[in-house]
C-alpha positions in Angstrom: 98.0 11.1 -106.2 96.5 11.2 -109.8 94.7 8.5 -110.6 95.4 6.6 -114.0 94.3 7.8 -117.3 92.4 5.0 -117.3 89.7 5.9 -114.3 89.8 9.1 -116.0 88.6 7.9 -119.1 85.8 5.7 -117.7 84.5 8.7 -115.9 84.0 10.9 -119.2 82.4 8.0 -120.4 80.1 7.2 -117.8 79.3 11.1 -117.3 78.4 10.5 -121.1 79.2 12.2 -124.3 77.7 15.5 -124.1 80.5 16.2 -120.9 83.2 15.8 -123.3 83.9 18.9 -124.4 84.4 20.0 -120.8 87.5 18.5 -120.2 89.1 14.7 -120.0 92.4 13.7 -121.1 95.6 15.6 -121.4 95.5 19.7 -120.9 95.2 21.8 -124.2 97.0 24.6 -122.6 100.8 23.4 -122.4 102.9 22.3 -125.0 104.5 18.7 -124.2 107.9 20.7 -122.8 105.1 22.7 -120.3 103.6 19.6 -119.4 106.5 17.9 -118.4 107.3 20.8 -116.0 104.2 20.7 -114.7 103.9 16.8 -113.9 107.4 17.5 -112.2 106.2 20.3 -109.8 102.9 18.9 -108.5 104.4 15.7 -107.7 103.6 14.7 -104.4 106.7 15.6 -102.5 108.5 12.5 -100.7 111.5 14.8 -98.7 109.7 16.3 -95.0 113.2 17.2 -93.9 112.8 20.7 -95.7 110.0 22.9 -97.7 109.9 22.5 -101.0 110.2 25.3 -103.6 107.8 27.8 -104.0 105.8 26.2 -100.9 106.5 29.7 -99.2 103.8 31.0 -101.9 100.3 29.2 -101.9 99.0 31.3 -104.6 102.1 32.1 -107.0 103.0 35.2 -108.1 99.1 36.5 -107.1 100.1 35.8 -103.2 100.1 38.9 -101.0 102.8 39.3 -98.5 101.6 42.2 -96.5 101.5 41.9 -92.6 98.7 39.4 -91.5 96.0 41.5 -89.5 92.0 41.5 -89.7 92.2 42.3 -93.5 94.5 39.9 -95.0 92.0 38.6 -96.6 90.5 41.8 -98.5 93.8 42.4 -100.7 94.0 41.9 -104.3 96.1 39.3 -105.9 99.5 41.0 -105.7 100.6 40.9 -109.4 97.4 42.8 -110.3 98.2 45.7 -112.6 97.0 49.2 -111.9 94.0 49.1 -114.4 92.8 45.5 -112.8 93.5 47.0 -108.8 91.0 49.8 -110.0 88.9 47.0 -111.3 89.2 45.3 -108.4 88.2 48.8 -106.0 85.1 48.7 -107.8 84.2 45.7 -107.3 85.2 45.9 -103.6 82.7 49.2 -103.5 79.7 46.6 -104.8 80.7 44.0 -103.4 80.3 45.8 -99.9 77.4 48.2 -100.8 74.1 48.0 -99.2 70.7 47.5 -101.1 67.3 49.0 -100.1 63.8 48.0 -100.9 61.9 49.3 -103.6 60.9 51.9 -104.3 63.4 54.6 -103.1 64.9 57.5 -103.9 68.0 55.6 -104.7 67.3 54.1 -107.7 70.6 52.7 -107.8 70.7 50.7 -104.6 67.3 49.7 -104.8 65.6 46.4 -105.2 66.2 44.3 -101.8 64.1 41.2 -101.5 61.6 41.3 -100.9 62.6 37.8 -98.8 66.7 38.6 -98.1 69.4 37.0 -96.1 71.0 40.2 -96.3 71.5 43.3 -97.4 75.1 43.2 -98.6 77.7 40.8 -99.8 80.1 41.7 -97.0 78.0 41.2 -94.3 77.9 37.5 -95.1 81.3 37.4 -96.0 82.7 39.0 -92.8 86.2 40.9 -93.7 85.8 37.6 -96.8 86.5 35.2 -94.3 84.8 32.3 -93.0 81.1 32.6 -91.3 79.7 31.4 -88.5 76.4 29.9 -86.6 74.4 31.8 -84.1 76.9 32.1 -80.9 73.7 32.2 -78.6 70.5 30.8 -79.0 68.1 32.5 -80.3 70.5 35.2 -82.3 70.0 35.1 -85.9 72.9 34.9 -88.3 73.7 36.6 -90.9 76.6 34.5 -92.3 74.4 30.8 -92.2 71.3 29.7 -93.5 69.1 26.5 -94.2 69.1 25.4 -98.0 65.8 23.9 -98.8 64.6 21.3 -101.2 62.4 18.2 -100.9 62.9 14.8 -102.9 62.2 14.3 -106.6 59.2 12.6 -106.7 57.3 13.2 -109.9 58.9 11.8 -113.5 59.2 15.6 -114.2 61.5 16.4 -111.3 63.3 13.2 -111.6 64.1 14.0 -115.5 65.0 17.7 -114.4 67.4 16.5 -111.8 69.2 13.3 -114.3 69.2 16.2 -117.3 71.1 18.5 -114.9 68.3 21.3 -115.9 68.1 21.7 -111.9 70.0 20.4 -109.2 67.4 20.5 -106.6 63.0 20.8 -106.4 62.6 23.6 -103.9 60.5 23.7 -101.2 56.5 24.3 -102.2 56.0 27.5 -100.3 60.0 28.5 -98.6 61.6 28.1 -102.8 65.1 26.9 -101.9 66.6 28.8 -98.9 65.1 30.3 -95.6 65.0 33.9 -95.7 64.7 35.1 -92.4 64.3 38.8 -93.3 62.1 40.9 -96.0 61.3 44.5 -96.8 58.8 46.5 -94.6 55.0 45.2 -95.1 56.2 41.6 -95.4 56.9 38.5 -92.9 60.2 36.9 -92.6 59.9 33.3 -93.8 61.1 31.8 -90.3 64.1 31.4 -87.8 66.7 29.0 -87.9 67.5 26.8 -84.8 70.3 24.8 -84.1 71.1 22.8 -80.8 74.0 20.8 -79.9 74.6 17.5 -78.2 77.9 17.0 -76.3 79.7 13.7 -78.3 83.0 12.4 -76.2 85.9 10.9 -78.5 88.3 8.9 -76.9 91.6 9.1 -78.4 94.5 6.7 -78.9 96.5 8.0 -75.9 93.2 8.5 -73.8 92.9 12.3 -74.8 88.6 12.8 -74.8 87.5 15.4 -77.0 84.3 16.4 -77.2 82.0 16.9 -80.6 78.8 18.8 -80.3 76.4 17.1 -82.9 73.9 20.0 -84.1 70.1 19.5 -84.4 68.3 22.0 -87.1 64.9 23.3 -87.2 62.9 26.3 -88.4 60.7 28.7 -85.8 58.4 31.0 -86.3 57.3 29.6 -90.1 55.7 33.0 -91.8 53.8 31.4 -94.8 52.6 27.7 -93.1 54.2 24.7 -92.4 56.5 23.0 -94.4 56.1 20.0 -96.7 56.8 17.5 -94.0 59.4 16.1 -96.4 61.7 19.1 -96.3 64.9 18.6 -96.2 67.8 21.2 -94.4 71.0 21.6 -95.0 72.8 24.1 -93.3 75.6 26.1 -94.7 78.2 28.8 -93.6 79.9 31.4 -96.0 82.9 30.3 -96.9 86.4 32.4 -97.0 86.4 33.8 -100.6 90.5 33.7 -100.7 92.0 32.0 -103.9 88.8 31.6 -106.1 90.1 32.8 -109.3 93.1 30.4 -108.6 90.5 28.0 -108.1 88.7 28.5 -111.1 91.9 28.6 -113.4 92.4 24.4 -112.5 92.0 23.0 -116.0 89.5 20.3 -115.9 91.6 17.8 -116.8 93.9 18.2 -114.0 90.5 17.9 -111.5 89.3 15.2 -113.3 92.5 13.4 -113.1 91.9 12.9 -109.5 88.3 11.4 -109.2 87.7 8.3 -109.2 84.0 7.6 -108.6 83.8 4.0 -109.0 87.1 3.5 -106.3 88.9 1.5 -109.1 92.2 1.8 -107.4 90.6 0.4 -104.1 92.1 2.9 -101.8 88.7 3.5 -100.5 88.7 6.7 -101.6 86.8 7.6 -104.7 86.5 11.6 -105.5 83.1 12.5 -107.9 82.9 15.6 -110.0 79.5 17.6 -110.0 77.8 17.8 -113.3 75.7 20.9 -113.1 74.1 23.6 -115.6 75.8 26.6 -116.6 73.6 29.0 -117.6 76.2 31.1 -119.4 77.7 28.1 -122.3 73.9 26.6 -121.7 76.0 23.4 -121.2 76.6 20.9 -118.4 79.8 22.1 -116.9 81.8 20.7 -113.7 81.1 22.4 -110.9 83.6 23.5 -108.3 82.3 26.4 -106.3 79.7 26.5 -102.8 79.6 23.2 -100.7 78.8 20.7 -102.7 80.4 22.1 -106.0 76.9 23.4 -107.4 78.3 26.0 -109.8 80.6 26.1 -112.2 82.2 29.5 -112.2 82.2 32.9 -109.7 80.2 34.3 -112.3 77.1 31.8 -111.8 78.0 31.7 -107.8 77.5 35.5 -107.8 74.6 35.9 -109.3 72.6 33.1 -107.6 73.6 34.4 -104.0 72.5 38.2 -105.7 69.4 36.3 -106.5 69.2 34.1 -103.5 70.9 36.1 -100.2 70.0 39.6 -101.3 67.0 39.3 -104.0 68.6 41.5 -106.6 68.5 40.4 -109.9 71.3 40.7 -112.5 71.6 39.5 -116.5 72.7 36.4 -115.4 69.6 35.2 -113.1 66.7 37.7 -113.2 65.0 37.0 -111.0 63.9 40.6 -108.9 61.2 38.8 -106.6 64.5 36.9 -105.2 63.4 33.3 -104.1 60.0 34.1 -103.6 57.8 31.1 -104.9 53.6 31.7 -106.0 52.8 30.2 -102.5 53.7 33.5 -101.2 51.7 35.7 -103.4 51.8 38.7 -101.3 55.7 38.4 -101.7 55.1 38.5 -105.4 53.3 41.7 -105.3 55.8 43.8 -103.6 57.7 46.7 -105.6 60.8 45.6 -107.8 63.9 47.3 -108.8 63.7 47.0 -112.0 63.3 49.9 -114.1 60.6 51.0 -116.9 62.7 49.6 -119.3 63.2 45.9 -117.8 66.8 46.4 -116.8 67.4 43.9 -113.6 67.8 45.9 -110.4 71.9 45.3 -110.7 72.8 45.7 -114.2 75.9 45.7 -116.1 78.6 45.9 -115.6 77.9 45.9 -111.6 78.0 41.9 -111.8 81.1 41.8 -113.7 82.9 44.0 -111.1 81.5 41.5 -108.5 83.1 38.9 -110.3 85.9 40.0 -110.8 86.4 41.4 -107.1 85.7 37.8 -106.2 88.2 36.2 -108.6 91.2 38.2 -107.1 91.2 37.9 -103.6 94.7 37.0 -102.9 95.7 34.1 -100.4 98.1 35.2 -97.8 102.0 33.9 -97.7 102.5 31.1 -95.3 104.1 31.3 -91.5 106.4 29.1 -90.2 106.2 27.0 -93.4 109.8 25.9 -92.3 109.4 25.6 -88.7 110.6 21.2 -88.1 107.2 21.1 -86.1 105.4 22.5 -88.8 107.1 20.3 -91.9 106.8 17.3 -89.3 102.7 17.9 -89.3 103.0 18.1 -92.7 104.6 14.6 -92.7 101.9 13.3 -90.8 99.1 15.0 -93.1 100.6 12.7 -95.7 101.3 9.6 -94.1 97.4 9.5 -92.6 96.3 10.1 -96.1 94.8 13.8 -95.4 96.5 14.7 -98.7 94.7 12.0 -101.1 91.8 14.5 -101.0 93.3 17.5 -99.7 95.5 17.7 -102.8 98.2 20.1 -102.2 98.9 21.6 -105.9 98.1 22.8 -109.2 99.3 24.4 -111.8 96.6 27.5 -113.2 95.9 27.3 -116.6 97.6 29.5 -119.4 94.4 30.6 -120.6 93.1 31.5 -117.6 90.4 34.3 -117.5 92.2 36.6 -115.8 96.0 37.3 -117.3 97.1 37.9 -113.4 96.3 34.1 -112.4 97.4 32.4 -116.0 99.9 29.5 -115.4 100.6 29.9 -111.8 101.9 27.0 -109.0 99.2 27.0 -106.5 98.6 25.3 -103.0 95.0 25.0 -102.2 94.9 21.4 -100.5 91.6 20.5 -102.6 90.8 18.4 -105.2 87.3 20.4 -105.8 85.7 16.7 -106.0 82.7 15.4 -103.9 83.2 12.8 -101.2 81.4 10.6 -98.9 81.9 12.4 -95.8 79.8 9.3 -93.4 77.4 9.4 -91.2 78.2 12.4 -88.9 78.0 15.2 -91.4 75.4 13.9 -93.6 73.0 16.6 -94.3 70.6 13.8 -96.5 70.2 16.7 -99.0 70.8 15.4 -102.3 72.4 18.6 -104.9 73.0 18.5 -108.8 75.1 14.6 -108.7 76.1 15.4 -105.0 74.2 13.3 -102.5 73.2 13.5 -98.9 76.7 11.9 -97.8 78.8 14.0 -100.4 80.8 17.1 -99.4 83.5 18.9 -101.9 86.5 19.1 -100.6 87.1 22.4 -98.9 90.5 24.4 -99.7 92.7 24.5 -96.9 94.6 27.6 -97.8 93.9 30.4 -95.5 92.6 28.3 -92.6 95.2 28.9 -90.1 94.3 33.1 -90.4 90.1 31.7 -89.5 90.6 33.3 -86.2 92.6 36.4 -87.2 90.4 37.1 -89.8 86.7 35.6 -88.6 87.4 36.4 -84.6 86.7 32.4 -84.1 88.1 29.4 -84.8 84.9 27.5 -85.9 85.1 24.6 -88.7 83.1 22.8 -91.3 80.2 23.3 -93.1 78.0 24.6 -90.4 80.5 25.9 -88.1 80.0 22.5 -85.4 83.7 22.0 -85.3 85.3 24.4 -82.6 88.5 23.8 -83.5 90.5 22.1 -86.2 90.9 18.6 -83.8 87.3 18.7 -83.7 87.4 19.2 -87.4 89.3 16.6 -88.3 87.5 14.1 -85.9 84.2 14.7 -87.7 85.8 13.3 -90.8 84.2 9.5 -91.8 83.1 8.2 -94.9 86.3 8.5 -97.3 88.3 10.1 -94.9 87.7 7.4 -92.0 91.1 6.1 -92.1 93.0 9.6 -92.2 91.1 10.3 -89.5 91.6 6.9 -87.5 94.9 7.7 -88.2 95.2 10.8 -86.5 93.4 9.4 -83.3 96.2 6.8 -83.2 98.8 9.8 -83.0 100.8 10.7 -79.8 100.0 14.2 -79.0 103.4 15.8 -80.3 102.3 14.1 -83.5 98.7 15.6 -83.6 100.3 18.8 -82.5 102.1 18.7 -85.3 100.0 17.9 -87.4 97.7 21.2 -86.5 100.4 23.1 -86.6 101.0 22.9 -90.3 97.3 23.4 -90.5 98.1 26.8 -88.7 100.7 27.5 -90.9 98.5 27.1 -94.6 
């Protein structure tokens, strides 16, 4: 699946000079012997008739084995020490505490909003699992929300978005998210609205499945209309499983896989996400949220403490959340912050977060050697699922985190944008991703969605009501994997979802 050295060097040099130090070329971390070994174990595999080694563990020695129930997805990596699993309680105890708005008697907690999409991490990350639209209409949602921006139009925004000092213009009046909630004395900005239209597929063998296509709009606006060039793009929480592991993937091993400019004419190209990290102050590859607009857990952490929850940390201080200077009376509320300037969650409460978020362990697999399951996996290659859906890395030895250092790991993602067609084009450009572009979500952990989430609902915006409807929504890049599962017999597409199950 790695592209040649050559596409690889083309891309640092059309990403231009300043990228260079973040990665490009052959990993810093191994010595030639380690490198070897590596190349060897994240070969694509060519034998279906059998797993192959280690393919029981999707996260290494950090996967936890424990019996699958409604937490599996809660558990620290499993070779934590007992310093780190304190570390790691901490976090948890943030990471599920509840904020209050300013002021209050305690000073601790206080500091919400004053515009929030929540009042707690785990309330959008449901048991860290996967979130969901509004089941009814008319029900709010804590776990999705509208992102907001509106085109580049001035030579200002336009240099801002090419120099990667922002990856979107926010909305005049809404800033860059709709917060549906705020403190008492204060409006909600709006509610979102979403309604489906029935799409039949006709498959190969004459199966019809049927797509509902969402339609998104905002109700009840609390500060004016929008400018009438807003543009939406919905976006569920995503399982938080495996990001540590994530982060760990040594650039050059992601880099190795894009190929923006399709040299190899497979049709499938793979585009990294040049964004700002504000702690290097550098331009940095992203590979975290939807369309890979941050560049570490860190940075992802304290925007949605900024953004979901208006709390403020070191990191992004911002205590008045997303509130914009359309919405004065938004600006005027009472902070969090304290006499003395310290952001409403100081250190090290960010840290704990961080690192609570990095060590989420990814489940074992089930039935990894079940023939159904290794013949879906069969098919997942043959129809070219895996060409993005890249099964495996190996973590880097100078990873962050000891625990996660120089580990085999299954994710099925090449944390690279791609054209994803027509069908889930949100037309919101973000950072180098545009309208059409979608990272590639990991796969591990998506057979537990219903254990875990209580629903089996797919995709960006949850549309996809099972993982057939997920795959049928694929187009763009992925057109011909998924032409190639409609052309499956049903024991084949069975199959197929049945390895999905199994991940």
């Amino acid at each position: 699946m790695h592209k040649t050295l050559t596409a690889l060097l083309a891309l640092v040099i059309s990403a231009g000079l300043a990228f260079a130090q973040d990665g490009g070329g052959v990993r810093s971390d191994l010595t030639p012997k380690d490198l070897e070994r590596v190349r060897a174990v994240t070969a694509p595999t060519q034998d279906f008739s059998k797993p192959e080694r280690f393919e029981l563990l999707p996260a290494g020695a950090a996967t936890t084995k424990k019996l699958v129930n409604r937490d599996s997805f809660s558990l620290p990596s499993a070779n934590l020490s007992f310093e780190q699993q304190e570390r790691f309680n901490l976090g948890n105890g943030f990471f599920t505490k509840l904020w209050v708005s300013a002021p209050s008697s305690t000073k601790a907690s206080d500091g919400l909003g004053p515009l929030f999409n929540s009042r707690g991490c785990q309330n959008c990350h449901l048991k860290d699992g996967r979130g969901h639209p509004p089941f009814n209409p008319g029900e709010s949602s804590e776990s999705m929300f509208l992102r907001l921006s509106v085109p580049a139009t001035t030579a200002a925004q336009k240099s801002a978005i090419a120099n990667h000092e922002t990856d979107v213009i926010a909305e005049p009046t809404y800033g860059t998210q709709l917060q549906e909630s705020a403190v008492p004395g204060l409006r909600g900005e709006g509610h979102m609205q979403v309604t489906y239209e029935d799409v039949p597929v006709t498959l190969g063998d004459g199966t019809v499945v049927t797509l509902r296509k969402p339609t998104y709009s905002v109700a009840d606006l609390g500060y004016g209309p929008m400018a009438p060039d807003v543009m939406l793009s919905p976006r569920v929480t995503p399982q938080m499983i495996g990001l540590g592991l994530l982060e760990a993937v040594p650039v050059e091993d992601i880099l190795a896989n894009a190929d923006p400019g399709d040299r190899d004419g497979d049709g499938v190209s793979g585009k990294p996400n040049w964004v700002h990290d504000p702690v290097s102050g550098k331009v940095a590859l992203g590979r975290f949220g939807w369309k890979a607009g941050a560049p570490s857990i860190r940075v992802q952490a304290a925007h949605a403490f900024a953004g979901d929850l208006g709390i403020s940390t070191p990191l992004v201080n911002q205590s008045f959340g997303d509130c914009t200077a359309n919405q004065q009376q938004c600006l005027s509320m009472p902070t969090g912050d304290n006499a003395a300037g310290e952001s409403e969650a100081p250190d090290p409460i960010l840290d704990l977060v961080t690192f609570y978020s990095q060590n989420l362990g990814v489940p074992q697999r089930r039935g990894f050697d079940d023939p159904k399951v290794l013949a879906g996996k069969q098919a997942f290659y043959e129809a070219g699922c895996a060409t993005c859906h890249v099964p495996k890395f190996v973590t880097s030895r100078k990873a962050e985190v000891d625990a996660l250092r120089f580990q085999l790991i299954w994710p099925y993602s090449d944390l690279l944008l791609h054209d994803m067609g027509d069908g889930l084009a949100d037309l919101r450009p973000e950072g180098d991703a545009h309208g059409y572009e979608w990272r590639t979500p990991p796969l591990w952990g998506i057979g537990l969605t219903e254990t875990i989430s209580g629903h089996t609902l797919f995709l960006h915006d949850g549309r996809a009501r099972s993982l057939t409807e997920a795959v049928l929504w694929h187009g763009g890049e992925a057109q011909k994997a998924r032409d190639a599962f409609t052309r499956m017999t049903k024991t084949e597409r069975d199959a197929l979802i049945a390895f999905l199950e199994s991940l």
